[in-house]
Tab-separated table of N, CA, C and O in Angstrom:
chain	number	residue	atom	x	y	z
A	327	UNK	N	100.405	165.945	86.683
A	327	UNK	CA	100.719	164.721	87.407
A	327	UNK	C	99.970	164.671	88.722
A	327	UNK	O	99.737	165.739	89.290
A	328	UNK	N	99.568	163.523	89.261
A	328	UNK	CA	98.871	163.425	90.473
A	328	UNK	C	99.545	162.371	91.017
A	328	UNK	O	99.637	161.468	90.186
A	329	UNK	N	100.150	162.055	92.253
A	329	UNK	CA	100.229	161.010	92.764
A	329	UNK	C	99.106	160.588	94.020
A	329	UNK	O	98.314	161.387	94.518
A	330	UNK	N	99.237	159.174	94.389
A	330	UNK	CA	98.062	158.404	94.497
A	330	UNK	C	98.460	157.698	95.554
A	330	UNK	O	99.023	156.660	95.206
A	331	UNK	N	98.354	157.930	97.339
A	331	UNK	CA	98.906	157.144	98.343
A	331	UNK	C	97.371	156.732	99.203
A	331	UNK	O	96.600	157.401	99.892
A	332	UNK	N	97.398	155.312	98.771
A	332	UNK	CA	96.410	154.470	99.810
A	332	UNK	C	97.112	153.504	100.965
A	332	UNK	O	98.157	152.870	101.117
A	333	UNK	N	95.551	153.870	101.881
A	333	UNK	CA	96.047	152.773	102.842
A	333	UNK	C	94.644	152.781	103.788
A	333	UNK	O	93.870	153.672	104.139
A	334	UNK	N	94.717	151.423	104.000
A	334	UNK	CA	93.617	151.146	105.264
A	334	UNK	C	93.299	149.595	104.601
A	334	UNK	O	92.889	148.923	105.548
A	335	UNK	N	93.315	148.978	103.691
A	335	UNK	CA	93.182	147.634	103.755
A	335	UNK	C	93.953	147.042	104.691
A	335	UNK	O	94.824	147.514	105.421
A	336	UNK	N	93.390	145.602	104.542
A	336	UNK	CA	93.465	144.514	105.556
A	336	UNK	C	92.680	143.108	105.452
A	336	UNK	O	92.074	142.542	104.543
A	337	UNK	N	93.050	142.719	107.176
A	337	UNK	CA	92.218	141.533	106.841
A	337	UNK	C	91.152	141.525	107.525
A	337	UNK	O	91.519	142.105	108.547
A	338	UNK	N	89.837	141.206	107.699
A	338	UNK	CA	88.470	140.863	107.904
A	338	UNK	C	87.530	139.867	108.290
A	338	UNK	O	87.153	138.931	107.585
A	339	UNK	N	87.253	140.069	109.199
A	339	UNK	CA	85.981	138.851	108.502
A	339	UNK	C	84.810	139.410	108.019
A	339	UNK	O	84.478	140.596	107.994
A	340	UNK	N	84.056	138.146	107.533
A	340	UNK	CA	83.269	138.389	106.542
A	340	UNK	C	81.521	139.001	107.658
A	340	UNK	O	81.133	138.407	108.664
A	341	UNK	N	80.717	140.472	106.935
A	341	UNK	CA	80.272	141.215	107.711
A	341	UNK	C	80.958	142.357	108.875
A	341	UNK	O	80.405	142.900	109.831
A	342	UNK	N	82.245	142.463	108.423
A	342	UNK	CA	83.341	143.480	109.106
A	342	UNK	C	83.192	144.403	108.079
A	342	UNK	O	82.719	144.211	106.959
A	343	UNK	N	83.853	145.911	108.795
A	343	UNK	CA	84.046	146.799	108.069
A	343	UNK	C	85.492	147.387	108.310
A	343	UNK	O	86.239	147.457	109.286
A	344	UNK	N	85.578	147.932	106.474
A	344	UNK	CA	87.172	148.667	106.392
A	344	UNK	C	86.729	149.995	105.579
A	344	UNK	O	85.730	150.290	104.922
A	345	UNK	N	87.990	150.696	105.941
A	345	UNK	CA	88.155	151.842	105.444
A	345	UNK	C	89.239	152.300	104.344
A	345	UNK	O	90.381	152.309	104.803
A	346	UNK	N	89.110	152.762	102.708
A	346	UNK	CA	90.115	152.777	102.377
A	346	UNK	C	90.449	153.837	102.539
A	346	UNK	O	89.800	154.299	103.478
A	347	UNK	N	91.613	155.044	101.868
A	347	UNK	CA	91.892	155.898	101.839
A	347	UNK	C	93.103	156.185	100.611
A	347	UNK	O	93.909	155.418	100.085
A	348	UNK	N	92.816	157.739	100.411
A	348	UNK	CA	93.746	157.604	99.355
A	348	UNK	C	93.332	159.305	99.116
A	348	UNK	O	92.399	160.096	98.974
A	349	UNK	N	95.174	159.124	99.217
A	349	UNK	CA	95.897	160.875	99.347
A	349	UNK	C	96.037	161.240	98.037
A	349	UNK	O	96.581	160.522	97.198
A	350	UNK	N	95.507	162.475	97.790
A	350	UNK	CA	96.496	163.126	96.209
A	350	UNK	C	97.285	164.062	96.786
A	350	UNK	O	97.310	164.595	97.895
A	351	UNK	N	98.105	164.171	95.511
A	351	UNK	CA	99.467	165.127	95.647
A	351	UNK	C	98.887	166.318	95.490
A	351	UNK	O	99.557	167.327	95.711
A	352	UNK	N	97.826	166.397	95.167
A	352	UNK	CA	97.162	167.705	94.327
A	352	UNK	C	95.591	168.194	94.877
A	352	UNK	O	94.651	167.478	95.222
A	353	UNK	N	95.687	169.662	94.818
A	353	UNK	CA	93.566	169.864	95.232
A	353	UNK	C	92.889	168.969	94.550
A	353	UNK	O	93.325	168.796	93.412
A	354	UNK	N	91.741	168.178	94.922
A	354	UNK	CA	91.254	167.357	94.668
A	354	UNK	C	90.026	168.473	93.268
A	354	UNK	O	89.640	168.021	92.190
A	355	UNK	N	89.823	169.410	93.631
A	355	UNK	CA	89.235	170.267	92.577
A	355	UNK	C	89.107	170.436	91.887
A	355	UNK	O	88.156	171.076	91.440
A	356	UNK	N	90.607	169.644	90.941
A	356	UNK	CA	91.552	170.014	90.059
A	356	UNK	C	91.436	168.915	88.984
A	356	UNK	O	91.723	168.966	87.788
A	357	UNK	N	90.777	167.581	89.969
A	357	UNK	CA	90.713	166.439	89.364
A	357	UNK	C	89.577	166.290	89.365
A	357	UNK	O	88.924	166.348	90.408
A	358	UNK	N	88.877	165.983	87.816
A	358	UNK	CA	87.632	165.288	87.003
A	358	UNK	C	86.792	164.432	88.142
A	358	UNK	O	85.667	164.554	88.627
A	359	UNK	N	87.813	163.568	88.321
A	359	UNK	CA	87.194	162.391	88.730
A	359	UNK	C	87.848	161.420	89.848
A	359	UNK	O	88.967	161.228	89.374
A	360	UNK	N	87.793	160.805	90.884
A	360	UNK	CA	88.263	159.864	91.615
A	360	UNK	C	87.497	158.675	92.002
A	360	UNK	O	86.295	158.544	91.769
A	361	UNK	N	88.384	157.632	92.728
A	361	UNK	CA	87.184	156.390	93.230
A	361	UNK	C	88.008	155.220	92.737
A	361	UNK	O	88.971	155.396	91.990
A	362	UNK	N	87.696	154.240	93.083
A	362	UNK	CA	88.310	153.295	93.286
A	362	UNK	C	88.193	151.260	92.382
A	362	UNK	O	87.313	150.454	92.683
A	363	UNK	N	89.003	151.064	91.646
A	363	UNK	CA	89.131	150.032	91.216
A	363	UNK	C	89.200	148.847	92.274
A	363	UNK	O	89.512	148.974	93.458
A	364	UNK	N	88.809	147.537	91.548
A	364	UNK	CA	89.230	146.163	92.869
A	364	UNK	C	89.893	145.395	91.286
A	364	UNK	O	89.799	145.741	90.108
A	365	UNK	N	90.433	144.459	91.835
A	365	UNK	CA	90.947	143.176	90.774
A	365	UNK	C	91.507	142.105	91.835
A	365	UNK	O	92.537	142.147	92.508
A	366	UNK	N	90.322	140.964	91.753
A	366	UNK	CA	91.027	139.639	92.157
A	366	UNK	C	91.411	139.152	91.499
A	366	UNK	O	91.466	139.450	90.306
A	367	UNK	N	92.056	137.689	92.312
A	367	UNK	CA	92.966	137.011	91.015
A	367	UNK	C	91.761	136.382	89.992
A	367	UNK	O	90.556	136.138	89.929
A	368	UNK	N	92.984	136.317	89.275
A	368	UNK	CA	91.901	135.642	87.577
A	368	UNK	C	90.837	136.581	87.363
A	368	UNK	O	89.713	136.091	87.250
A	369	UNK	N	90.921	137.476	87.307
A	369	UNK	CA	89.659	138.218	87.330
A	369	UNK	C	90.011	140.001	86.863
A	369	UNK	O	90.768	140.679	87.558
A	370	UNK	N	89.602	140.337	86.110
A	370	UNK	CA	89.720	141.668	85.498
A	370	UNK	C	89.576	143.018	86.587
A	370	UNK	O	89.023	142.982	87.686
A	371	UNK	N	89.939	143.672	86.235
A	371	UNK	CA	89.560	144.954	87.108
A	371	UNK	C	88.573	145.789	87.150
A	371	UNK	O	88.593	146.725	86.351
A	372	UNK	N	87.331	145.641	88.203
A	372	UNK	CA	86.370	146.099	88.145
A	372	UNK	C	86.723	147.822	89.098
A	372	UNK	O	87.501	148.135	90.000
A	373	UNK	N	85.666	148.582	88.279
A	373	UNK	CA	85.056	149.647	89.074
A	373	UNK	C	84.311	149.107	90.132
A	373	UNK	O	83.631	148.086	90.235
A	374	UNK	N	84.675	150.283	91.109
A	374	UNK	CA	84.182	150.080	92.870
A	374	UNK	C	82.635	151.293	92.859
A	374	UNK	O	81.408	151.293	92.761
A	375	UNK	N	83.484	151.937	92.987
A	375	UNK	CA	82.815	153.419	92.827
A	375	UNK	C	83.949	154.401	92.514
A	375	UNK	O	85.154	154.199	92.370
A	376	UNK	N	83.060	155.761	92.435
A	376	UNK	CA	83.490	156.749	91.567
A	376	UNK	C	82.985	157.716	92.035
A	376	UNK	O	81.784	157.508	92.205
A	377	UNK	N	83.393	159.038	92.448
A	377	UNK	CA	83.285	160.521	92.690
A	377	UNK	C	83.175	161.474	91.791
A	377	UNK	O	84.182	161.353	91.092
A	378	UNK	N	82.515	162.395	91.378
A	378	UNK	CA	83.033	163.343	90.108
A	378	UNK	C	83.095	164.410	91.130
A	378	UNK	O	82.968	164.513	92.350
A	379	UNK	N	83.346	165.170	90.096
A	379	UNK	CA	84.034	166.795	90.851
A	379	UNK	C	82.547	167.326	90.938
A	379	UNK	O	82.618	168.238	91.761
A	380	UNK	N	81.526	167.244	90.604
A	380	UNK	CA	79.943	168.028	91.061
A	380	UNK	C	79.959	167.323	92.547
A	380	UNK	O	79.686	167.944	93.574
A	381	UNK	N	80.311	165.964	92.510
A	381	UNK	CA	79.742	165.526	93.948
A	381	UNK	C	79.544	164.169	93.997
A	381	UNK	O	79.873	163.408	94.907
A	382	UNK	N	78.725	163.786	92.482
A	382	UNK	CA	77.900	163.209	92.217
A	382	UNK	C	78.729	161.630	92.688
A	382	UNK	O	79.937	161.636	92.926
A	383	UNK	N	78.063	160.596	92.757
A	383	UNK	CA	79.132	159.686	92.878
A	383	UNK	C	77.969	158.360	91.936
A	383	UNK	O	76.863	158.419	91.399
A	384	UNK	N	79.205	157.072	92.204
A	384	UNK	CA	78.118	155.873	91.113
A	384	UNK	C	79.402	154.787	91.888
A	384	UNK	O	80.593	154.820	92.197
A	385	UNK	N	78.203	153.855	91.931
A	385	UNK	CA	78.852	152.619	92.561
A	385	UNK	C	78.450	151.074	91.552
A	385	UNK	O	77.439	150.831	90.892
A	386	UNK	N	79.691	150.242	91.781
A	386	UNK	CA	78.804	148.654	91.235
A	386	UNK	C	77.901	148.225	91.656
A	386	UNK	O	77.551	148.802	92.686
A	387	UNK	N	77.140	147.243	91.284
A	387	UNK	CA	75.687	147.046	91.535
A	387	UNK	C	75.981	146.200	92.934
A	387	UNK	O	75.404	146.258	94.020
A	388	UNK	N	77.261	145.277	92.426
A	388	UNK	CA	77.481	144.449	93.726
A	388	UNK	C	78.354	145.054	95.329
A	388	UNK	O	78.927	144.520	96.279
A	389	UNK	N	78.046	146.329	94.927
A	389	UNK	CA	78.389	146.970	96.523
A	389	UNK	C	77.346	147.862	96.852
A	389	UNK	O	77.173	148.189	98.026
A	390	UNK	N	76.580	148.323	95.873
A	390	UNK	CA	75.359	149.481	96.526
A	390	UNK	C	74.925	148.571	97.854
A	390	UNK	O	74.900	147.366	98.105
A	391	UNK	N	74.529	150.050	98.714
A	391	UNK	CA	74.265	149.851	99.951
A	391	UNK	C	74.893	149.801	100.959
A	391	UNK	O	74.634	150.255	102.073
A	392	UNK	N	76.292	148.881	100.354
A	392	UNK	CA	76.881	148.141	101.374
A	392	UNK	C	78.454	149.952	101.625
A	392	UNK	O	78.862	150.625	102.571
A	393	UNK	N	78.705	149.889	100.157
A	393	UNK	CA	80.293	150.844	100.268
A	393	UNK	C	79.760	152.356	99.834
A	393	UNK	O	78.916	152.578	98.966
A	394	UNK	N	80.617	153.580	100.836
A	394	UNK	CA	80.300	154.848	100.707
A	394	UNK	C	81.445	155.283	100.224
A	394	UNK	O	82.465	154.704	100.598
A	395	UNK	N	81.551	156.414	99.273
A	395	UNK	CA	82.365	156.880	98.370
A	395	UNK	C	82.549	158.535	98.961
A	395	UNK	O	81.543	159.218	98.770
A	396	UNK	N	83.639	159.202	99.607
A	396	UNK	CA	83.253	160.532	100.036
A	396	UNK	C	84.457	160.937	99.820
A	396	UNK	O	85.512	160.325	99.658
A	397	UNK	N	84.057	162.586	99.842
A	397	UNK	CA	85.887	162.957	99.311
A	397	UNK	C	85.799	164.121	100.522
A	397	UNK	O	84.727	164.674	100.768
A	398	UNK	N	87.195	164.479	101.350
A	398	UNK	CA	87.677	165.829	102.139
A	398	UNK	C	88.247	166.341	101.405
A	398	UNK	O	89.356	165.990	101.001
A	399	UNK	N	87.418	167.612	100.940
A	399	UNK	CA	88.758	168.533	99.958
A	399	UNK	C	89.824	169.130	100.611
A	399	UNK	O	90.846	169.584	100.095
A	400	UNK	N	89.509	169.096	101.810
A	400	UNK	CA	90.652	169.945	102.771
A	400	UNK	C	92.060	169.210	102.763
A	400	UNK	O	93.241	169.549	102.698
A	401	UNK	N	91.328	168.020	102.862
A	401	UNK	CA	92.443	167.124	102.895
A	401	UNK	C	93.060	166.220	101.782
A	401	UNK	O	93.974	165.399	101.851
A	402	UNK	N	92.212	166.655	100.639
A	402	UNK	CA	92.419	166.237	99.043
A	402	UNK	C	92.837	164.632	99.101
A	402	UNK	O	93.783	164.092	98.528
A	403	UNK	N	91.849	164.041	99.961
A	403	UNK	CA	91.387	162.849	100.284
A	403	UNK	C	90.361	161.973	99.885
A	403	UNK	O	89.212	162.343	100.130
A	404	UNK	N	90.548	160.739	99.244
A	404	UNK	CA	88.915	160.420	99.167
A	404	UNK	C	88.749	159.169	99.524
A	404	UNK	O	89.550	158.374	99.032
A	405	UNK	N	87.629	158.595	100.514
A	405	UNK	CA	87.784	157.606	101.380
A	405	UNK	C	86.476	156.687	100.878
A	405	UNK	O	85.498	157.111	100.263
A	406	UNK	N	86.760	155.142	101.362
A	406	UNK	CA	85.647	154.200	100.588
A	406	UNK	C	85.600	153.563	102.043
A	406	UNK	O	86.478	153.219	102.834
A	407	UNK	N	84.284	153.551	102.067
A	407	UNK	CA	84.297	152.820	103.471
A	407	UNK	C	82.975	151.930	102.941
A	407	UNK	O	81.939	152.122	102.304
A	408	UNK	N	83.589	150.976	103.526
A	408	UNK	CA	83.540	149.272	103.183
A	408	UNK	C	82.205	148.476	104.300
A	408	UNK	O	82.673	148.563	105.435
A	409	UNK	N	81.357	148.054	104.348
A	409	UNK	CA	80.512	147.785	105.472
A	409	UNK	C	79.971	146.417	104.720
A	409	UNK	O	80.047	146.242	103.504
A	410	UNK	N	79.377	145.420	105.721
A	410	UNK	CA	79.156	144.106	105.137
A	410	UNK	C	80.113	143.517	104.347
A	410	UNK	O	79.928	143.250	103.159
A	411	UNK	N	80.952	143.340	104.849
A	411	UNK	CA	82.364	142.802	103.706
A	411	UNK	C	81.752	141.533	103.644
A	411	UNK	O	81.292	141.067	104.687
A	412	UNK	N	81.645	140.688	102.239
A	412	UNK	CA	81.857	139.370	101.986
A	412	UNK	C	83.086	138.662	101.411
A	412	UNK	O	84.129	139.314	101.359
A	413	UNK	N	83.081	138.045	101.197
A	413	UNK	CA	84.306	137.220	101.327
A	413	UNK	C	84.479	137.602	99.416
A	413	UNK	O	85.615	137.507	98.950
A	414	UNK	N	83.609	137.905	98.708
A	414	UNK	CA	84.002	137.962	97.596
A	414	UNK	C	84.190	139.489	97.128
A	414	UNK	O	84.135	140.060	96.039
A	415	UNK	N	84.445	139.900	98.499
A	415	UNK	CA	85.006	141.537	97.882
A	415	UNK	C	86.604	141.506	98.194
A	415	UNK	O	87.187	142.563	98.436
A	416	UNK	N	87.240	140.356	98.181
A	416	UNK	CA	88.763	140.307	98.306
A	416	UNK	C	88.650	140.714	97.110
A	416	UNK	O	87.780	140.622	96.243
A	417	UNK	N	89.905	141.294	97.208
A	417	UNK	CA	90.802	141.975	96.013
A	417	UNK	C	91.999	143.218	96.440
A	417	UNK	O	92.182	144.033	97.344
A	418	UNK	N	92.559	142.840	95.355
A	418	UNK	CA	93.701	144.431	95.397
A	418	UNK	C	92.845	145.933	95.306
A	418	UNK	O	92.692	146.302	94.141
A	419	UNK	N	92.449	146.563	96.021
A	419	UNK	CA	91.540	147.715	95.644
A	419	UNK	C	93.112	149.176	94.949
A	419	UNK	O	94.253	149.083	95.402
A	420	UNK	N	92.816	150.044	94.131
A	420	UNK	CA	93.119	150.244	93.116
A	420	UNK	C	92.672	151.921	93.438
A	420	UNK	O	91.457	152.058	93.299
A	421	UNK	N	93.364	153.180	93.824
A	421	UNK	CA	92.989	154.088	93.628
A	421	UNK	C	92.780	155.012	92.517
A	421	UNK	O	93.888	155.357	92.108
A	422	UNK	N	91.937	155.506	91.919
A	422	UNK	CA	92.150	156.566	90.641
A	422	UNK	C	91.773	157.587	90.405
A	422	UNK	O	90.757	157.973	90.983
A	423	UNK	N	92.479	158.486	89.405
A	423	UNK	CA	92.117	159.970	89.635
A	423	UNK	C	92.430	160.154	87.564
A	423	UNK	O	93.273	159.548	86.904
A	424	UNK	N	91.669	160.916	87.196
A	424	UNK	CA	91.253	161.431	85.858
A	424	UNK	C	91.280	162.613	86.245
A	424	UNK	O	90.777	163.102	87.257
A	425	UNK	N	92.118	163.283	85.104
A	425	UNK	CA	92.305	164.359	84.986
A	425	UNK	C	91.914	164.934	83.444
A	425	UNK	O	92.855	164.995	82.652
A	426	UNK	N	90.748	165.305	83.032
A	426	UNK	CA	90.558	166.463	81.844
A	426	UNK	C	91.387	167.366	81.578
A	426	UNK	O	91.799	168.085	82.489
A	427	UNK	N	91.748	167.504	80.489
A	427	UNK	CA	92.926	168.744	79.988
A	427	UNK	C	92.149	169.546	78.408
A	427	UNK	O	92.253	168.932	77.346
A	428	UNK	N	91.511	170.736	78.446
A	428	UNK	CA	90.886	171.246	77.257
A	428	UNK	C	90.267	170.817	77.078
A	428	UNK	O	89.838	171.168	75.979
A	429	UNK	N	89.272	169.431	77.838
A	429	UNK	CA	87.826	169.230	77.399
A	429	UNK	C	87.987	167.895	76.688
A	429	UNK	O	86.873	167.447	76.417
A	430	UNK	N	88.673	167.342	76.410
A	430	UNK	CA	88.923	166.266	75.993
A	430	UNK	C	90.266	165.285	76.164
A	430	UNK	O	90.298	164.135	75.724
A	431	UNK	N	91.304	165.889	76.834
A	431	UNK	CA	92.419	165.187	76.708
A	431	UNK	C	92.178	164.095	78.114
A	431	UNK	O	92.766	164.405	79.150
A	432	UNK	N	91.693	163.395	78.108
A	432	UNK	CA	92.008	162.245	79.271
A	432	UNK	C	93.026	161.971	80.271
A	432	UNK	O	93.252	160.801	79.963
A	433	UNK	N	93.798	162.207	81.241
A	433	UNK	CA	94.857	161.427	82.043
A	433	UNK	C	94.382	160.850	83.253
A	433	UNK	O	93.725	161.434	84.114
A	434	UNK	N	94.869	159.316	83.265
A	434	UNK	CA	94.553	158.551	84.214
A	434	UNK	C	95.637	157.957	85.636
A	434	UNK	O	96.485	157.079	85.477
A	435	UNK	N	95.416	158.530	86.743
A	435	UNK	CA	96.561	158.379	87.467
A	435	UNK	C	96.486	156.964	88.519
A	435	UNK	O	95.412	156.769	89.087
A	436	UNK	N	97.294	156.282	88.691
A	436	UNK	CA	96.745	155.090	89.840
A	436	UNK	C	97.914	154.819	90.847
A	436	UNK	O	99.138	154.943	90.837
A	437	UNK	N	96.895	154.362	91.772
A	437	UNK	CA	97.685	154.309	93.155
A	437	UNK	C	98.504	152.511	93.041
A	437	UNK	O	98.557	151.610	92.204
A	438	UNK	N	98.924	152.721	94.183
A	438	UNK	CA	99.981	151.340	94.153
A	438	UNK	C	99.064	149.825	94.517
A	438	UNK	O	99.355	148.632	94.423
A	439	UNK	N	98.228	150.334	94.825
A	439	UNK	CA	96.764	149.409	95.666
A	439	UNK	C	97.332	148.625	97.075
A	439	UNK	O	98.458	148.389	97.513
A	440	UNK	N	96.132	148.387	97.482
A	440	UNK	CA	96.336	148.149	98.810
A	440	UNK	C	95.488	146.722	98.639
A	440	UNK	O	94.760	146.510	97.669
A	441	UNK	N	95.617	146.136	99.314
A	441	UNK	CA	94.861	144.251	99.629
A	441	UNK	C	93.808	144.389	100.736
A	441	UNK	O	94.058	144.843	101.853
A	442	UNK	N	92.730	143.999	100.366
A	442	UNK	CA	91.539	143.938	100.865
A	442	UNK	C	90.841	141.836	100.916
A	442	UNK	O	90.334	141.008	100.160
A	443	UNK	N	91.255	141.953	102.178
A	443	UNK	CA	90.947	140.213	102.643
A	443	UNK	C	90.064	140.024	103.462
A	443	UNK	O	90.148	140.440	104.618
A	444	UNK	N	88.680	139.113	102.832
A	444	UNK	CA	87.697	139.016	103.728
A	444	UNK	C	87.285	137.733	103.603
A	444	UNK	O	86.715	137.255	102.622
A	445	UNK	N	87.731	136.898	105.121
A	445	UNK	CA	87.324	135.364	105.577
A	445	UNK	C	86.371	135.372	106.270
A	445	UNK	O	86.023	136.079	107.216
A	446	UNK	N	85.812	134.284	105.603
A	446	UNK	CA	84.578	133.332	106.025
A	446	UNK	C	84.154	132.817	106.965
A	446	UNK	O	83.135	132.132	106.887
C-alpha cells in the first residue's frame, strides 16, 4: 500500500508558476514509478509527467520545457514544478505511484488531487 498526500495547487495567472507536491507513505525506492496525472472538465485524464526509479523521467508534449518532474528520496517526495502556466493547464492534477510486485504484478496508487487554476 502507498498513500498519496498532495498539495501546492492554486490559483494563477496565466505565465505564473506553481509547485506541486506529493508525499508517500513509503521509500520512494520501493516504488516503480511516480508523476503526475491532470483531468479537466469534459476531458479525460491525461499524463503530466512521470519519474521511474533509474531517474529517468518523460513528460507530455504539451508541457516539455515548460514543467520539471524531480523526486527527494530523503523525503520520499516528488515535486512538479509548473512554469509558464497557460490557462489551458487548469485541471485537477492527480498524483501516482506504481508499484511492481514479481515482475509483473502492477499496483496503481492515487492521490486525492489538488486544483490547478490558471486565468487569463
Amino acid at each position: 500500500q502507498v498513500q498519496l498526500v498532495e498539495s501546492g495547487g492554486g490559483l494563477v495567472q496565466a505565465g505564473g508558476s506553481l509547485r506541486l507536491s506529493c508525499a508517500a507513505s513509503r521509500s520512494i525506492f520501493s516504488i516503480n514509478a511516480m508523476g503526475w496525472y491532470r483531468q479537466a472538465p469534459a476531458k479525460q485524464r491525461e499524463l503530466v509527467a512521470g519519474i521511474f526509479s533509474g531517474g529517468s523521467t518523460n513528460y507530455a508534449d504539451s508541457v516539455k520545457g515548460r514543467f520539471t518532474i524531480a523526486s527527494d528520496n530523503a523525503k520520499n517526495t516528488v515535486y512538479l514544478q509548473m512554469n509558464s502556466l497557460k490557462p489551458e493547464d487548469t485541471a485537477v492534477y492527480y498524483c501516482f505511484a506504481r508499484v511492481v510486485v514479481g515482475g509483473s504484478s502492477e499496483y496503481d496508487y492515487w492521490g486525492q488531487g489538488t486544483q490547478v487554476t490558471v486565468s487569463s
